[in-house]
Amino acid sequence: MVRLGTGIGWRPEIANDIARLPGIDWVEVVAENICPDHVPDALRRLRERGTTVVPHGVSLGLGGAERPDPGRLRALAERAEALGSPLVTEHIAFVRAGGPLTASPAMEAGHLLPVPRTRDALDVLCENVRIAQDALPVPLAVENIAALISWPGEEMTEGQFLAELVERTGVRLLIDVANLHTNHVNRGEDPAKALDELPTSAIAYVHVAGGVERDGVWHDSHAHPVTQPVLDVLAELCARTTPPGVLLERDEDFPAAEELAGELDAIRAVTAAGGGAGTGAGAEGGTEAGARTGTEAGVAEVSVGASGAPDAFVPDAVRERLALAQAALLSALVGGTPPPEGFDRRRLRVQSAALTAKRASVVAKVAPELPEILGTGYRPAFARYADGRPMTGGYRRDALSFAEHLLADGRPENAAARRRLTLWWQERSGPAPLPSHPAARLARRVRLALSGGR
């Protein structure tokens, strides 16, 4: 297994701080935010200094009922090659539902949602992971996610689910200890039990992140300091094995560099004190086992499924059952349909509100002019728009649809703001991409001013 050391999630907002932080061995970038032909200068300089860069995907949806999209796999592979990465990572989650398998409109969650820990879901996930492994130029590691909700009728614990996934595919694991803590608070799952059941030799690296508890629900915000309970879970993991890498994630409300350095020091202290006894399931192989192929690591060349027979293609009926279940859940969360039987309705409301808030935040990032034009009315207006309107074409399309919705309804009420929003929409809804040259941006600002927007 590649030894990564101590790292931090690279974000443009803290790029300068990261360049100055001591002891940063590697960084992780959100794969979808990087263009292989235009790597940001700050990231390029880190690579020139010898800093390892790992692309972290968020949109494959390996836990979804559909097979992975070849275009998304090609894009992830291109980023791994452009960054010279030793591995790539993704999530054990579904991010979209509906479509051909359900003969219903396609929907996007805009976030990572948990897969049911059932035999059907595991069969689908294993095949999807193998498809991804075949398409990628470097090893793949998959991450356990945080969840606000639990699926009814689950057949395995998280540790059992991950252990069998590794056994059947040889995939590596990205273990997020903050997510284990989240699932402890929200779903009553014991992090120590999950760690005991994990094949620790398959761990590629570890995520550590902050969150916040509200009304008995833990929100994995990546916008708060790392808490002691999360560090305690990291200590539990490090008592079992020495992880090849540990990374601090922060996505919003970035603190001063000194605070980031303090959190990194706390993480280093925990990992240094861990001892790495290697008592978890599968630990006897040590971290080197995960660096070899499935055959070299002692996993049969033809994986064996739960039935004892060699894995084959997942029958369409299995994918269809999973597709219907995931579409029913996502439709309840973002489309306003009744909750599927067996789910906690209160938790579904919390998850639905969280998805809307995340959607509004990301739209504000990809289209910052919208909150600028709408001011304090942006989030209430977006919440009304999103109610019962699932995202279907990504965040940029969502931003345009939001503007179209407002304008069709004669809003904003302020005439100058409405003119500005109209011009913004007109410039982005045509067939040609919006120019990014400074002169073009200046011309747009002049037109906004002449239209009465200033």
Short mmCIF file of C-alpha atoms in Angstrom, two decimals:
data_model
loop_
_atom_site.label_atom_id
_atom_site.label_comp_id
_atom_site.label_asym_id
_atom_site.label_seq_id
_atom_site.Cartn_x
_atom_site.Cartn_y
_atom_site.Cartn_z
CA MET A 1 0.00 0.00 0.00
CA VAL A 2 1.31 3.46 -0.90
CA ARG A 3 2.36 5.36 2.22
CA LEU A 4 0.72 8.77 1.98
CA GLY A 5 1.31 10.33 5.41
CA THR A 6 -0.69 13.33 6.63
CA GLY A 7 -2.78 15.26 4.14
CA ILE A 8 -5.53 17.82 3.71
CA GLY A 9 -8.40 18.26 1.28
CA TRP A 10 -7.27 20.80 -1.33
CA ARG A 11 -9.79 23.58 -1.91
CA PRO A 12 -9.17 26.80 -3.90
CA GLU A 13 -10.27 28.93 -0.92
CA ILE A 14 -7.38 27.65 1.22
CA ALA A 15 -4.82 26.93 -1.50
CA ASN A 16 -2.38 29.56 -0.21
CA ASP A 17 -2.68 28.30 3.35
CA ILE A 18 -2.09 24.71 2.26
CA ALA A 19 1.08 25.75 0.42
CA ARG A 20 2.45 27.19 3.69
CA LEU A 21 1.28 24.52 6.14
CA PRO A 22 4.14 22.41 7.49
CA GLY A 23 4.18 18.64 7.13
CA ILE A 24 1.61 18.29 4.33
CA ASP A 25 2.58 15.08 2.54
CA TRP A 26 -0.38 14.87 0.15
CA VAL A 27 -3.67 16.45 -0.83
CA GLU A 28 -6.98 15.19 -2.11
CA VAL A 29 -8.99 17.08 -4.74
CA VAL A 30 -12.65 16.72 -5.72
CA ALA A 31 -12.26 15.09 -9.12
CA GLU A 32 -15.25 16.84 -10.70
CA ASN A 33 -13.79 20.25 -9.81
CA ILE A 34 -10.55 19.70 -11.74
CA CYS A 35 -10.04 20.03 -15.50
CA PRO A 36 -7.12 17.84 -16.63
CA ASP A 37 -6.03 20.42 -19.21
CA HIS A 38 -6.16 23.34 -16.77
CA VAL A 39 -4.86 22.21 -13.38
CA PRO A 40 -4.91 25.24 -11.02
CA ASP A 41 -1.50 26.86 -10.66
CA ALA A 42 -1.47 26.38 -6.88
CA LEU A 43 -2.11 22.66 -7.29
CA ARG A 44 0.48 22.38 -10.04
CA ARG A 45 3.09 24.01 -7.78
CA LEU A 46 2.31 21.49 -5.03
CA ARG A 47 2.89 18.64 -7.49
CA GLU A 48 6.19 20.20 -8.56
CA ARG A 49 7.22 20.15 -4.90
CA GLY A 50 6.58 16.41 -4.81
CA THR A 51 3.20 16.53 -3.05
CA THR A 52 1.00 13.57 -3.98
CA VAL A 53 -2.46 14.45 -5.33
CA VAL A 54 -5.38 12.00 -5.13
CA PRO A 55 -8.64 12.67 -7.07
CA HIS A 56 -11.77 11.99 -5.02
CA GLY A 57 -14.92 11.42 -7.08
CA VAL A 58 -18.44 12.28 -5.91
CA SER A 59 -20.66 11.57 -8.93
CA LEU A 60 -20.13 7.96 -10.07
CA GLY A 61 -22.88 6.56 -7.88
CA LEU A 62 -21.30 3.12 -7.55
CA GLY A 63 -24.07 2.06 -5.19
CA GLY A 64 -26.79 2.97 -7.68
CA ALA A 65 -28.82 0.45 -9.63
CA GLU A 66 -27.39 1.52 -13.01
CA ARG A 67 -23.97 0.42 -14.18
CA PRO A 68 -21.33 3.19 -13.96
CA ASP A 69 -21.46 5.69 -16.77
CA PRO A 70 -18.48 5.18 -19.14
CA GLY A 71 -18.08 8.92 -19.63
CA ARG A 72 -17.77 9.56 -15.91
CA LEU A 73 -15.26 6.72 -15.62
CA ARG A 74 -13.19 8.16 -18.47
CA ALA A 75 -13.22 11.56 -16.79
CA LEU A 76 -12.02 10.10 -13.49
CA ALA A 77 -9.29 8.15 -15.29
CA GLU A 78 -8.13 11.30 -17.11
CA ARG A 79 -7.79 13.16 -13.82
CA ALA A 80 -5.78 10.36 -12.25
CA GLU A 81 -3.39 10.39 -15.20
CA ALA A 82 -3.14 14.19 -15.37
CA LEU A 83 -2.31 14.40 -11.66
CA GLY A 84 0.04 11.41 -11.61
CA SER A 85 -2.04 9.88 -8.82
CA PRO A 86 -1.27 6.52 -7.19
CA LEU A 87 -4.99 5.77 -6.71
CA VAL A 88 -8.47 7.27 -7.06
CA THR A 89 -11.37 7.21 -4.61
CA GLU A 90 -15.15 7.25 -4.75
CA HIS A 91 -18.10 6.56 -2.43
CA ILE A 92 -20.34 3.65 -1.55
CA ALA A 93 -23.49 5.60 -2.31
CA PHE A 94 -26.18 6.31 -4.86
CA VAL A 95 -26.58 9.82 -6.20
CA ARG A 96 -29.33 9.45 -8.82
CA ALA A 97 -32.35 7.25 -9.44
CA GLY A 98 -35.22 6.77 -11.85
CA GLY A 99 -34.61 6.43 -15.56
CA PRO A 100 -34.90 3.37 -17.85
CA LEU A 101 -34.81 0.71 -15.12
CA THR A 102 -37.92 2.19 -13.53
CA ALA A 103 -39.58 3.75 -16.60
CA SER A 104 -39.73 7.01 -14.66
CA PRO A 105 -38.02 10.42 -14.94
CA ALA A 106 -34.38 10.51 -13.87
CA MET A 107 -33.63 12.37 -10.64
CA GLU A 108 -30.40 13.52 -9.02
CA ALA A 109 -29.87 13.75 -5.28
CA GLY A 110 -27.08 16.30 -5.41
CA HIS A 111 -25.55 14.43 -2.49
CA LEU A 112 -24.44 10.97 -1.35
CA LEU A 113 -27.22 8.67 -0.17
CA PRO A 114 -26.79 5.31 1.58
CA VAL A 115 -27.32 2.00 -0.16
CA PRO A 116 -29.31 -0.70 1.63
CA ARG A 117 -27.05 -3.33 3.20
CA THR A 118 -28.80 -6.18 1.46
CA ARG A 119 -27.60 -9.03 -0.74
CA ASP A 120 -29.17 -7.45 -3.82
CA ALA A 121 -27.46 -4.12 -3.21
CA LEU A 122 -24.12 -5.81 -2.50
CA ASP A 123 -24.31 -7.84 -5.71
CA VAL A 124 -24.95 -4.68 -7.71
CA LEU A 125 -22.22 -2.74 -5.89
CA CYS A 126 -19.66 -5.52 -6.48
CA GLU A 127 -20.33 -5.59 -10.19
CA ASN A 128 -20.23 -1.79 -10.42
CA VAL A 129 -16.94 -1.68 -8.54
CA ARG A 130 -15.41 -4.29 -10.87
CA ILE A 131 -16.55 -2.27 -13.90
CA ALA A 132 -14.88 0.81 -12.42
CA GLN A 133 -11.70 -1.08 -11.56
CA ASP A 134 -11.41 -2.30 -15.15
CA ALA A 135 -11.80 1.25 -16.50
CA LEU A 136 -9.35 3.03 -14.20
CA PRO A 137 -5.57 3.19 -14.70
CA VAL A 138 -4.81 3.07 -10.97
CA PRO A 139 -6.31 1.23 -7.96
CA LEU A 140 -9.72 2.29 -6.65
CA ALA A 141 -10.66 2.84 -3.01
CA VAL A 142 -14.25 3.34 -1.89
CA GLU A 143 -15.50 5.34 1.09
CA ASN A 144 -18.13 4.58 3.71
CA ILE A 145 -20.58 7.49 3.87
CA ALA A 146 -22.44 9.33 6.62
CA ALA A 147 -26.20 8.86 6.73
CA LEU A 148 -29.17 10.47 8.39
CA ILE A 149 -31.50 7.59 7.55
CA SER A 150 -31.54 3.79 7.72
CA TRP A 151 -33.04 1.40 5.20
CA PRO A 152 -35.59 -1.06 6.57
CA GLY A 153 -34.82 -4.76 6.25
CA GLU A 154 -31.04 -4.52 6.13
CA GLU A 155 -29.26 -7.90 6.22
CA MET A 156 -25.70 -6.92 7.21
CA THR A 157 -23.83 -4.52 9.45
CA GLU A 158 -21.63 -1.88 7.85
CA GLY A 159 -18.49 -3.82 8.73
CA GLN A 160 -19.84 -7.05 7.27
CA PHE A 161 -20.99 -5.25 4.11
CA LEU A 162 -17.55 -3.67 3.56
CA ALA A 163 -15.67 -6.87 4.39
CA GLU A 164 -17.61 -8.88 1.82
CA LEU A 165 -17.21 -6.12 -0.77
CA VAL A 166 -13.43 -6.30 -0.33
CA GLU A 167 -13.40 -10.10 -0.41
CA ARG A 168 -15.36 -10.25 -3.66
CA THR A 169 -13.67 -7.39 -5.55
CA GLY A 170 -10.26 -6.76 -3.97
CA VAL A 171 -11.18 -3.05 -3.79
CA ARG A 172 -9.45 -0.86 -1.23
CA LEU A 173 -11.21 1.10 1.46
CA LEU A 174 -11.22 4.77 2.33
CA ILE A 175 -12.48 4.78 5.90
CA ASP A 176 -14.04 8.02 7.11
CA VAL A 177 -13.97 7.98 10.91
CA ALA A 178 -16.22 11.05 11.04
CA ASN A 179 -18.82 9.09 9.09
CA LEU A 180 -18.54 6.19 11.53
CA HIS A 181 -19.24 8.67 14.34
CA THR A 182 -22.13 10.16 12.37
CA ASN A 183 -23.70 6.74 11.96
CA HIS A 184 -23.18 6.07 15.66
CA VAL A 185 -25.23 9.16 16.59
CA ASN A 186 -27.84 8.89 13.83
CA ARG A 187 -28.27 5.14 13.48
CA GLY A 188 -26.99 3.72 16.77
CA GLU A 189 -24.14 1.82 15.11
CA ASP A 190 -21.04 1.07 17.22
CA PRO A 191 -17.86 2.35 15.48
CA ALA A 192 -15.71 -0.17 17.38
CA LYS A 193 -17.83 -3.07 16.10
CA ALA A 194 -17.57 -1.79 12.53
CA LEU A 195 -13.79 -1.47 12.87
CA ASP A 196 -13.54 -4.99 14.31
CA GLU A 197 -15.30 -6.36 11.23
CA LEU A 198 -13.26 -4.43 8.66
CA PRO A 199 -10.39 -5.96 6.68
CA THR A 200 -7.85 -3.42 7.89
CA SER A 201 -5.26 -4.59 5.35
CA ALA A 202 -7.48 -3.09 2.63
CA ILE A 203 -7.45 0.44 4.08
CA ALA A 204 -5.90 2.89 1.60
CA TYR A 205 -6.32 5.95 3.81
CA VAL A 206 -8.56 7.63 6.37
CA HIS A 207 -10.72 10.75 6.37
CA VAL A 208 -11.17 12.96 9.44
CA ALA A 209 -13.73 15.79 9.39
CA GLY A 210 -15.83 18.00 11.62
CA GLY A 211 -19.57 18.17 12.09
CA VAL A 212 -22.25 19.42 14.42
CA GLU A 213 -25.15 17.91 16.36
CA ARG A 214 -28.60 19.53 16.20
CA ASP A 215 -31.69 18.10 17.89
CA GLY A 216 -30.08 14.70 18.34
CA VAL A 217 -29.00 14.46 14.68
CA TRP A 218 -25.34 14.62 13.69
CA HIS A 219 -24.66 16.59 10.51
CA ASP A 220 -21.42 15.70 8.73
CA SER A 221 -20.92 19.31 7.70
CA HIS A 222 -17.20 19.50 6.88
CA ALA A 223 -17.65 23.08 8.08
CA HIS A 224 -16.86 22.71 11.79
CA PRO A 225 -13.78 21.76 13.80
CA VAL A 226 -12.97 18.09 14.32
CA THR A 227 -14.51 16.98 17.61
CA GLN A 228 -13.03 14.74 20.27
CA PRO A 229 -15.48 11.87 19.59
CA VAL A 230 -14.24 11.74 15.99
CA LEU A 231 -10.62 11.71 17.18
CA ASP A 232 -11.60 8.90 19.54
CA VAL A 233 -12.83 6.82 16.59
CA LEU A 234 -9.55 7.57 14.80
CA ALA A 235 -7.71 6.31 17.88
CA GLU A 236 -9.79 3.13 17.82
CA LEU A 237 -8.80 2.56 14.19
CA CYS A 238 -5.12 3.32 14.83
CA ALA A 239 -5.11 0.85 17.72
CA ARG A 240 -5.96 -1.85 15.18
CA THR A 241 -3.70 -0.84 12.29
CA THR A 242 -1.40 1.90 11.08
CA PRO A 243 -3.27 3.61 8.24
CA PRO A 244 -1.15 4.44 5.17
CA GLY A 245 -2.56 7.97 5.15
CA VAL A 246 -4.83 10.26 7.16
CA LEU A 247 -6.47 13.34 5.66
CA LEU A 248 -8.32 16.33 7.13
CA GLU A 249 -11.40 17.41 5.19
CA ARG A 250 -12.84 20.93 5.30
CA ASP A 251 -15.27 22.22 2.67
CA GLU A 252 -16.88 25.36 4.11
CA ASP A 253 -16.39 28.12 6.69
CA PHE A 254 -12.64 27.78 6.40
CA PRO A 255 -10.72 28.80 9.54
CA ALA A 256 -7.37 30.54 9.76
CA ALA A 257 -4.30 28.55 8.77
CA GLU A 258 -3.28 28.30 12.42
CA GLU A 259 -6.50 26.47 13.27
CA LEU A 260 -6.04 24.05 10.38
CA ALA A 261 -2.47 23.42 11.55
CA GLY A 262 -3.77 22.73 15.07
CA GLU A 263 -6.26 20.16 13.77
CA LEU A 264 -3.55 18.48 11.72
CA ASP A 265 -1.30 18.34 14.80
CA ALA A 266 -4.10 16.70 16.79
CA ILE A 267 -4.55 14.10 14.04
CA ARG A 268 -0.80 13.41 13.95
CA ALA A 269 -0.77 12.95 17.72
CA VAL A 270 -3.54 10.37 17.57
CA THR A 271 -1.97 8.40 14.73
CA ALA A 272 1.46 8.47 16.40
CA ALA A 273 0.01 7.12 19.65
CA GLY A 274 -2.10 4.44 17.96
CA GLY A 275 0.28 1.53 18.02
CA GLY A 276 -1.30 -0.23 15.02
CA ALA A 277 -1.86 -3.58 16.73
CA GLY A 278 -3.54 -4.94 13.61
CA THR A 279 -6.28 -6.92 15.34
CA GLY A 280 -9.11 -6.14 12.90
CA ALA A 281 -10.57 -8.65 10.48
CA GLY A 282 -8.10 -9.35 7.71
CA ALA A 283 -5.33 -7.48 9.48
CA GLU A 284 -2.91 -10.38 9.42
CA GLY A 285 -1.86 -9.42 5.89
CA GLY A 286 -0.62 -5.98 7.00
CA THR A 287 -0.91 -2.90 4.82
CA GLU A 288 1.14 -4.46 2.04
CA ALA A 289 -1.68 -6.86 1.16
CA GLY A 290 -3.83 -4.01 -0.09
CA ALA A 291 -1.11 -2.93 -2.51
CA ARG A 292 -1.16 -6.21 -4.42
CA THR A 293 -3.72 -7.50 -6.84
CA GLY A 294 -6.58 -9.62 -5.60
CA THR A 295 -4.77 -12.82 -6.62
CA GLU A 296 -1.46 -11.80 -5.01
CA ALA A 297 -3.23 -10.85 -1.79
CA GLY A 298 -4.76 -14.29 -1.50
CA VAL A 299 -8.16 -13.45 -3.03
CA ALA A 300 -9.27 -15.93 -5.65
CA GLU A 301 -8.93 -14.73 -9.22
CA VAL A 302 -12.62 -15.51 -9.75
CA SER A 303 -14.45 -13.92 -6.84
CA VAL A 304 -16.97 -16.03 -4.99
CA GLY A 305 -20.33 -14.55 -4.10
CA ALA A 306 -22.49 -15.09 -1.04
CA SER A 307 -24.05 -18.18 -2.54
CA GLY A 308 -20.67 -19.91 -2.88
CA ALA A 309 -20.85 -19.80 -6.69
CA PRO A 310 -18.54 -17.61 -8.80
CA ASP A 311 -19.88 -14.08 -9.32
CA ALA A 312 -21.56 -13.54 -12.69
CA PHE A 313 -23.39 -10.61 -14.20
CA VAL A 314 -26.10 -9.32 -11.90
CA PRO A 315 -29.53 -10.25 -13.31
CA ASP A 316 -31.60 -7.36 -14.60
CA ALA A 317 -34.31 -8.27 -12.11
CA VAL A 318 -31.94 -7.58 -9.21
CA ARG A 319 -30.98 -4.19 -10.61
CA GLU A 320 -34.63 -3.37 -11.24
CA ARG A 321 -35.61 -4.19 -7.64
CA LEU A 322 -32.86 -1.93 -6.34
CA ALA A 323 -33.75 0.77 -8.87
CA LEU A 324 -37.38 0.84 -7.76
CA ALA A 325 -36.41 1.05 -4.08
CA GLN A 326 -33.89 3.84 -4.64
CA ALA A 327 -36.26 5.79 -6.89
CA ALA A 328 -39.03 5.59 -4.28
CA LEU A 329 -36.70 6.90 -1.59
CA LEU A 330 -35.22 9.69 -3.68
CA SER A 331 -38.64 10.75 -4.94
CA ALA A 332 -39.82 11.05 -1.33
CA LEU A 333 -36.75 13.14 -0.48
CA VAL A 334 -36.75 15.53 -3.43
CA GLY A 335 -40.00 15.01 -5.30
CA GLY A 336 -42.61 15.29 -2.57
CA THR A 337 -44.02 11.76 -2.95
CA PRO A 338 -45.13 9.71 0.10
CA PRO A 339 -42.36 8.08 2.15
CA PRO A 340 -41.70 4.42 1.35
CA GLU A 341 -42.87 1.96 3.97
CA GLY A 342 -40.53 1.29 6.86
CA PHE A 343 -38.58 4.55 6.85
CA ASP A 344 -38.48 6.96 9.78
CA ARG A 345 -40.59 9.88 8.53
CA ARG A 346 -38.97 12.42 10.84
CA ARG A 347 -35.51 11.45 9.62
CA LEU A 348 -36.70 11.63 6.02
CA ARG A 349 -37.82 15.22 6.63
CA VAL A 350 -34.42 16.06 8.12
CA GLN A 351 -32.65 14.43 5.16
CA SER A 352 -34.91 16.24 2.68
CA ALA A 353 -34.17 19.61 4.27
CA ALA A 354 -30.45 18.82 4.27
CA LEU A 355 -30.54 17.96 0.56
CA THR A 356 -32.30 21.24 -0.26
CA ALA A 357 -29.80 23.24 1.80
CA LYS A 358 -26.86 21.48 0.11
CA ARG A 359 -28.41 22.06 -3.30
CA ALA A 360 -28.86 25.78 -2.59
CA SER A 361 -25.26 26.07 -1.36
CA VAL A 362 -23.75 24.40 -4.41
CA VAL A 363 -25.91 26.42 -6.84
CA ALA A 364 -24.69 29.54 -5.04
CA LYS A 365 -21.11 28.43 -5.69
CA VAL A 366 -21.52 27.57 -9.37
CA ALA A 367 -23.68 30.68 -9.99
CA PRO A 368 -22.59 33.27 -7.37
CA GLU A 369 -24.49 36.01 -9.22
CA LEU A 370 -27.81 34.52 -8.08
CA PRO A 371 -27.41 35.19 -4.33
CA GLU A 372 -25.85 38.54 -5.25
CA ILE A 373 -28.94 39.49 -7.30
CA LEU A 374 -31.50 38.08 -4.87
CA GLY A 375 -29.78 39.00 -1.61
CA THR A 376 -31.36 37.60 1.54
CA GLY A 377 -34.26 36.29 -0.52
CA TYR A 378 -32.06 33.76 -2.32
CA ARG A 379 -32.40 30.80 0.05
CA PRO A 380 -36.15 31.14 0.74
CA ALA A 381 -36.80 31.48 -2.99
CA PHE A 382 -34.63 28.47 -3.77
CA ALA A 383 -36.36 26.37 -1.11
CA ARG A 384 -39.75 27.17 -2.70
CA TYR A 385 -38.39 26.32 -6.15
CA ALA A 386 -36.81 23.03 -5.02
CA ASP A 387 -39.95 21.81 -3.22
CA GLY A 388 -41.17 18.97 -5.41
CA ARG A 389 -38.73 19.74 -8.23
CA PRO A 390 -35.92 17.17 -8.35
CA MET A 391 -32.62 18.13 -9.91
CA THR A 392 -32.29 16.41 -13.28
CA GLY A 393 -29.32 17.91 -15.10
CA GLY A 394 -26.59 18.88 -12.67
CA TYR A 395 -26.06 22.04 -10.67
CA ARG A 396 -25.44 24.43 -13.58
CA ARG A 397 -28.67 23.36 -15.23
CA ASP A 398 -30.36 23.66 -11.84
CA ALA A 399 -29.21 27.27 -11.56
CA LEU A 400 -30.71 28.09 -14.97
CA SER A 401 -33.95 26.31 -14.12
CA PHE A 402 -34.19 28.25 -10.86
CA ALA A 403 -33.78 31.55 -12.74
CA GLU A 404 -36.35 30.49 -15.33
CA HIS A 405 -38.79 29.61 -12.55
CA LEU A 406 -38.39 33.01 -10.92
CA LEU A 407 -38.72 34.96 -14.15
CA ALA A 408 -41.78 33.01 -15.29
CA ASP A 409 -43.39 33.94 -11.98
CA GLY A 410 -42.57 37.64 -12.40
CA ARG A 411 -39.87 37.64 -9.75
CA PRO A 412 -37.87 39.20 -8.27
CA GLU A 413 -40.41 41.93 -7.55
CA ASN A 414 -37.70 44.60 -7.72
CA ALA A 415 -37.56 45.68 -11.37
CA ALA A 416 -33.81 46.30 -11.43
CA ALA A 417 -33.09 42.89 -9.90
CA ARG A 418 -35.44 41.26 -12.41
CA ARG A 419 -33.60 42.95 -15.30
CA ARG A 420 -30.27 41.74 -13.93
CA LEU A 421 -31.60 38.19 -13.54
CA THR A 422 -33.04 38.28 -17.08
CA LEU A 423 -29.70 39.35 -18.56
CA TRP A 424 -27.87 36.72 -16.49
CA TRP A 425 -30.21 34.01 -17.78
CA GLN A 426 -30.03 35.18 -21.41
CA GLU A 427 -26.23 35.10 -21.40
CA ARG A 428 -26.13 31.53 -20.09
CA SER A 429 -29.05 29.85 -21.81
CA GLY A 430 -27.78 30.14 -25.39
CA PRO A 431 -25.85 27.46 -27.29
CA ALA A 432 -22.42 29.10 -26.92
CA PRO A 433 -20.48 28.91 -23.66
CA LEU A 434 -20.14 32.10 -21.68
CA PRO A 435 -16.78 33.79 -22.41
CA SER A 436 -14.38 33.82 -19.50
CA HIS A 437 -11.86 36.38 -20.80
CA PRO A 438 -11.49 39.43 -18.50
CA ALA A 439 -12.67 41.74 -21.27
CA ALA A 440 -15.83 39.68 -21.70
CA ARG A 441 -16.50 39.77 -17.97
CA LEU A 442 -16.04 43.57 -17.98
CA ALA A 443 -18.48 43.88 -20.87
CA ARG A 444 -21.08 41.89 -18.97
CA ARG A 445 -20.72 44.15 -15.95
CA VAL A 446 -21.15 47.21 -18.17
CA ARG A 447 -24.33 45.74 -19.65
CA LEU A 448 -25.63 45.02 -16.15
CA ALA A 449 -24.97 48.61 -15.15
CA LEU A 450 -26.65 49.99 -18.26
CA SER A 451 -29.66 47.75 -17.63
CA GLY A 452 -30.24 49.41 -14.29
CA GLY A 453 -28.76 46.64 -12.18
CA ARG A 454 -26.29 48.99 -10.46
#
